[in-house]
Amino acid sequence: MATIFSKIIAKEIPAAIVYQDDQVTAFKDISPLAPVHILIVPNIEIASVNDVEVEHEKMLGHLFSVAKLVAKEQGIAESGYRLIVNNGGDAGQEVFHLHVHLLGGRKLGPVLARKD
Ligand code: AMP
């Protein structure tokens, strides 16, 4: 069954797409955690980092070039931003279609809250 992100990529369900090419799509997160919160997604379904194969390496490198481009277009290239990839249950991955969160537009605080 197609993931919800595949349906967004195919434009079967609506999303605010800010960039798309033949390899990756970037769209606004429906529940943003920062003034800029964009998901950058491979057009092919890779469930998680655990499923990355050698043949994905070029496309995933390209995905980072797109992250750089979108950060610039969103006006946060100089102020700073964070890229996050959640993998599996402990990381809280909800959608099993590999994606990079691009977050910025405010001070983002520490990478991870301390447990103590
Ligand atoms: P993760 O926890 O890393 O799997 O993140 C999944 C993200 O997808 C969450 O930040 C959700 O808010 C976001 N999300 C889920 N459904 C949609 C949707 N239809 N359009 C845009 N973002 C979505």
PDB file of C-alpha atoms and ligand atoms in Angstrom:
ATOM      1  CA  MET A   1       0.000   0.000   0.000  1.00  0.00           C
ATOM      2  CA  ALA A   2       1.255   3.476  -0.876  1.00  0.00           C
ATOM      3  CA  THR A   3       2.475   5.589   2.018  1.00  0.00           C
ATOM      4  CA  ILE A   4       0.797   8.905   2.769  1.00  0.00           C
ATOM      5  CA  PHE A   5       3.946  10.606   1.451  1.00  0.00           C
ATOM      6  CA  SER A   6       3.703   8.676  -1.854  1.00  0.00           C
ATOM      7  CA  LYS A   7       0.156  10.008  -2.193  1.00  0.00           C
ATOM      8  CA  ILE A   8       1.437  13.560  -1.609  1.00  0.00           C
ATOM      9  CA  ILE A   9       4.224  13.030  -4.171  1.00  0.00           C
ATOM     10  CA  ALA A  10       1.649  11.735  -6.696  1.00  0.00           C
ATOM     11  CA  LYS A  11      -0.599  14.711  -5.821  1.00  0.00           C
ATOM     12  CA  GLU A  12      -3.402  12.337  -4.833  1.00  0.00           C
ATOM     13  CA  ILE A  13      -3.746  14.170  -1.518  1.00  0.00           C
ATOM     14  CA  PRO A  14      -2.999  17.858  -0.965  1.00  0.00           C
ATOM     15  CA  ALA A  15       0.158  19.268   0.600  1.00  0.00           C
ATOM     16  CA  ALA A  16       2.097  22.497   0.351  1.00  0.00           C
ATOM     17  CA  ILE A  17       4.843  21.289  -1.991  1.00  0.00           C
ATOM     18  CA  VAL A  18       7.770  23.727  -2.075  1.00  0.00           C
ATOM     19  CA  TYR A  19      10.093  21.693  -4.337  1.00  0.00           C
ATOM     20  CA  GLN A  20       9.795  18.632  -6.564  1.00  0.00           C
ATOM     21  CA  ASP A  21      11.981  16.937  -9.142  1.00  0.00           C
ATOM     22  CA  ASP A  22      12.341  13.404 -10.491  1.00  0.00           C
ATOM     23  CA  GLN A  23      14.105  12.176  -7.325  1.00  0.00           C
ATOM     24  CA  VAL A  24      12.778  14.051  -4.292  1.00  0.00           C
ATOM     25  CA  THR A  25       9.830  16.115  -3.071  1.00  0.00           C
ATOM     26  CA  ALA A  26       9.758  18.722  -0.288  1.00  0.00           C
ATOM     27  CA  PHE A  27       6.535  19.855   1.387  1.00  0.00           C
ATOM     28  CA  LYS A  28       5.446  21.667   4.549  1.00  0.00           C
ATOM     29  CA  ASP A  29       4.871  19.514   7.624  1.00  0.00           C
ATOM     30  CA  ILE A  30       1.173  19.454   8.481  1.00  0.00           C
ATOM     31  CA  SER A  31       1.968  19.967  12.170  1.00  0.00           C
ATOM     32  CA  PRO A  32       4.941  22.348  12.206  1.00  0.00           C
ATOM     33  CA  LEU A  33       7.283  22.496  15.198  1.00  0.00           C
ATOM     34  CA  ALA A  34       9.074  25.653  14.006  1.00  0.00           C
ATOM     35  CA  PRO A  35       8.335  28.602  11.685  1.00  0.00           C
ATOM     36  CA  VAL A  36       9.990  26.568   8.932  1.00  0.00           C
ATOM     37  CA  HIS A  37       9.245  22.828   9.068  1.00  0.00           C
ATOM     38  CA  ILE A  38       9.572  21.053   5.757  1.00  0.00           C
ATOM     39  CA  LEU A  39       9.851  17.357   4.991  1.00  0.00           C
ATOM     40  CA  ILE A  40      12.206  16.304   2.206  1.00  0.00           C
ATOM     41  CA  VAL A  41      11.302  12.894   0.888  1.00  0.00           C
ATOM     42  CA  PRO A  42      12.650  10.480  -1.741  1.00  0.00           C
ATOM     43  CA  ASN A  43      10.055   9.933  -4.471  1.00  0.00           C
ATOM     44  CA  ILE A  44      10.613   6.189  -4.126  1.00  0.00           C
ATOM     45  CA  GLU A  45       9.448   4.411  -0.997  1.00  0.00           C
ATOM     46  CA  ILE A  46      12.303   3.601   1.362  1.00  0.00           C
ATOM     47  CA  ALA A  47      10.764   2.778   4.733  1.00  0.00           C
ATOM     48  CA  SER A  48      13.611   3.943   6.959  1.00  0.00           C
ATOM     49  CA  VAL A  49      17.372   4.374   7.161  1.00  0.00           C
ATOM     50  CA  ASN A  50      17.519   0.635   7.897  1.00  0.00           C
ATOM     51  CA  ASP A  51      16.330   0.059   4.331  1.00  0.00           C
ATOM     52  CA  VAL A  52      18.896   2.259   2.576  1.00  0.00           C
ATOM     53  CA  GLU A  53      20.868   0.388  -0.101  1.00  0.00           C
ATOM     54  CA  VAL A  54      23.981   1.284  -2.084  1.00  0.00           C
ATOM     55  CA  GLU A  55      21.861   2.208  -5.123  1.00  0.00           C
ATOM     56  CA  HIS A  56      20.141   4.942  -3.084  1.00  0.00           C
ATOM     57  CA  GLU A  57      23.364   6.782  -2.265  1.00  0.00           C
ATOM     58  CA  LYS A  58      23.352   9.205  -5.214  1.00  0.00           C
ATOM     59  CA  MET A  59      19.708  10.149  -4.714  1.00  0.00           C
ATOM     60  CA  LEU A  60      20.242  10.644  -0.962  1.00  0.00           C
ATOM     61  CA  GLY A  61      23.217  12.904  -1.671  1.00  0.00           C
ATOM     62  CA  HIS A  62      20.970  14.881  -4.003  1.00  0.00           C
ATOM     63  CA  LEU A  63      18.380  15.087  -1.214  1.00  0.00           C
ATOM     64  CA  PHE A  64      20.923  17.010   0.881  1.00  0.00           C
ATOM     65  CA  SER A  65      21.554  19.425  -2.008  1.00  0.00           C
ATOM     66  CA  VAL A  66      17.796  20.004  -2.106  1.00  0.00           C
ATOM     67  CA  ALA A  67      17.796  20.581   1.673  1.00  0.00           C
ATOM     68  CA  LYS A  68      20.406  23.282   1.163  1.00  0.00           C
ATOM     69  CA  LEU A  69      18.391  24.864  -1.667  1.00  0.00           C
ATOM     70  CA  VAL A  70      15.108  24.820   0.258  1.00  0.00           C
ATOM     71  CA  ALA A  71      16.796  26.265   3.372  1.00  0.00           C
ATOM     72  CA  LYS A  72      18.059  29.136   1.222  1.00  0.00           C
ATOM     73  CA  GLU A  73      14.663  29.670  -0.409  1.00  0.00           C
ATOM     74  CA  GLN A  74      13.017  29.695   3.031  1.00  0.00           C
ATOM     75  CA  GLY A  75      15.476  32.350   4.236  1.00  0.00           C
ATOM     76  CA  ILE A  76      17.113  30.278   6.976  1.00  0.00           C
ATOM     77  CA  ALA A  77      20.412  29.336   5.336  1.00  0.00           C
ATOM     78  CA  GLU A  78      22.318  31.972   7.304  1.00  0.00           C
ATOM     79  CA  SER A  79      20.342  31.974  10.574  1.00  0.00           C
ATOM     80  CA  GLY A  80      20.721  28.207  10.884  1.00  0.00           C
ATOM     81  CA  TYR A  81      18.594  25.121  10.690  1.00  0.00           C
ATOM     82  CA  ARG A  82      18.456  21.494  11.779  1.00  0.00           C
ATOM     83  CA  LEU A  83      17.982  18.336   9.731  1.00  0.00           C
ATOM     84  CA  ILE A  84      16.451  15.380  11.566  1.00  0.00           C
ATOM     85  CA  VAL A  85      15.829  11.809  10.442  1.00  0.00           C
ATOM     86  CA  ASN A  86      13.844   9.663  12.853  1.00  0.00           C
ATOM     87  CA  ASN A  87      14.440   5.936  12.539  1.00  0.00           C
ATOM     88  CA  GLY A  88      12.207   3.408  14.269  1.00  0.00           C
ATOM     89  CA  GLY A  89      10.222   3.327  17.476  1.00  0.00           C
ATOM     90  CA  ASP A  90      12.617   4.871  19.976  1.00  0.00           C
ATOM     91  CA  ALA A  91      13.112   7.844  17.648  1.00  0.00           C
ATOM     92  CA  GLY A  92       9.351   8.265  17.277  1.00  0.00           C
ATOM     93  CA  GLN A  93       9.201   7.598  13.533  1.00  0.00           C
ATOM     94  CA  GLU A  94       5.525   7.819  12.556  1.00  0.00           C
ATOM     95  CA  VAL A  95       5.633   7.631   8.776  1.00  0.00           C
ATOM     96  CA  PHE A  96       7.607   4.741   7.320  1.00  0.00           C
ATOM     97  CA  HIS A  97       8.697   6.550   4.198  1.00  0.00           C
ATOM     98  CA  LEU A  98      12.193   7.923   4.774  1.00  0.00           C
ATOM     99  CA  HIS A  99      12.155  11.691   5.218  1.00  0.00           C
ATOM    100  CA  VAL A 100      14.392  14.480   6.445  1.00  0.00           C
ATOM    101  CA  HIS A 101      12.824  17.166   8.646  1.00  0.00           C
ATOM    102  CA  LEU A 102      14.173  20.652   7.830  1.00  0.00           C
ATOM    103  CA  LEU A 103      13.556  22.909  10.832  1.00  0.00           C
ATOM    104  CA  GLY A 104      14.417  26.550  11.402  1.00  0.00           C
ATOM    105  CA  GLY A 105      13.233  30.108  11.813  1.00  0.00           C
ATOM    106  CA  ARG A 106      13.750  30.167  15.592  1.00  0.00           C
ATOM    107  CA  LYS A 107      16.324  29.041  18.146  1.00  0.00           C
ATOM    108  CA  LEU A 108      15.895  25.281  18.175  1.00  0.00           C
ATOM    109  CA  GLY A 109      17.464  24.494  21.536  1.00  0.00           C
ATOM    110  CA  PRO A 110      19.495  21.407  22.342  1.00  0.00           C
ATOM    111  CA  VAL A 111      19.459  18.471  19.944  1.00  0.00           C
ATOM    112  CA  LEU A 112      17.954  16.254  22.622  1.00  0.00           C
ATOM    113  CA  ALA A 113      16.411  16.932  26.022  1.00  0.00           C
ATOM    114  CA  ARG A 114      18.429  15.441  28.866  1.00  0.00           C
ATOM    115  CA  LYS A 115      16.719  12.542  30.598  1.00  0.00           C
ATOM    116  CA  ASP A 116      17.626  13.612  34.163  1.00  0.00           C
TER     117      ASP A 116
HETATM  118  P1  AMP B   1       8.299  11.193  11.803  1.00  0.00           P
HETATM  119  O1  AMP B   1       7.857  11.166  13.235  1.00  0.00           O
HETATM  120  O2  AMP B   1       9.766  11.500  11.666  1.00  0.00           O
HETATM  121  O3  AMP B   1       7.884   9.949  11.045  1.00  0.00           O
HETATM  122  O4  AMP B   1       7.565  12.434  11.154  1.00  0.00           O
HETATM  123  C1  AMP B   1       6.404  12.351  10.397  1.00  0.00           C
HETATM  124  C2  AMP B   1       5.958  13.763  10.129  1.00  0.00           C
HETATM  125  O5  AMP B   1       5.010  13.730   9.079  1.00  0.00           O
HETATM  126  C3  AMP B   1       5.289  14.462  11.319  1.00  0.00           C
HETATM  127  O6  AMP B   1       6.028  15.637  11.647  1.00  0.00           O
HETATM  128  C4  AMP B   1       3.897  14.785  10.801  1.00  0.00           C
HETATM  129  O7  AMP B   1       3.413  16.022  11.266  1.00  0.00           O
HETATM  130  C5  AMP B   1       4.102  14.780   9.295  1.00  0.00           C
HETATM  131  N1  AMP B   1       2.926  14.473   8.493  1.00  0.00           N
HETATM  132  C6  AMP B   1       2.077  13.434   8.649  1.00  0.00           C
HETATM  133  N2  AMP B   1       1.109  13.477   7.717  1.00  0.00           N
HETATM  134  C7  AMP B   1       1.370  14.566   6.945  1.00  0.00           C
HETATM  135  C8  AMP B   1       0.725  15.153   5.818  1.00  0.00           C
HETATM  136  N3  AMP B   1      -0.393  14.638   5.283  1.00  0.00           N
HETATM  137  N4  AMP B   1       1.265  16.282   5.281  1.00  0.00           N
HETATM  138  C9  AMP B   1       2.376  16.819   5.821  1.00  0.00           C
HETATM  139  N5  AMP B   1       3.023  16.320   6.883  1.00  0.00           N
HETATM  140  C10 AMP B   1       2.525  15.210   7.444  1.00  0.00           C
END
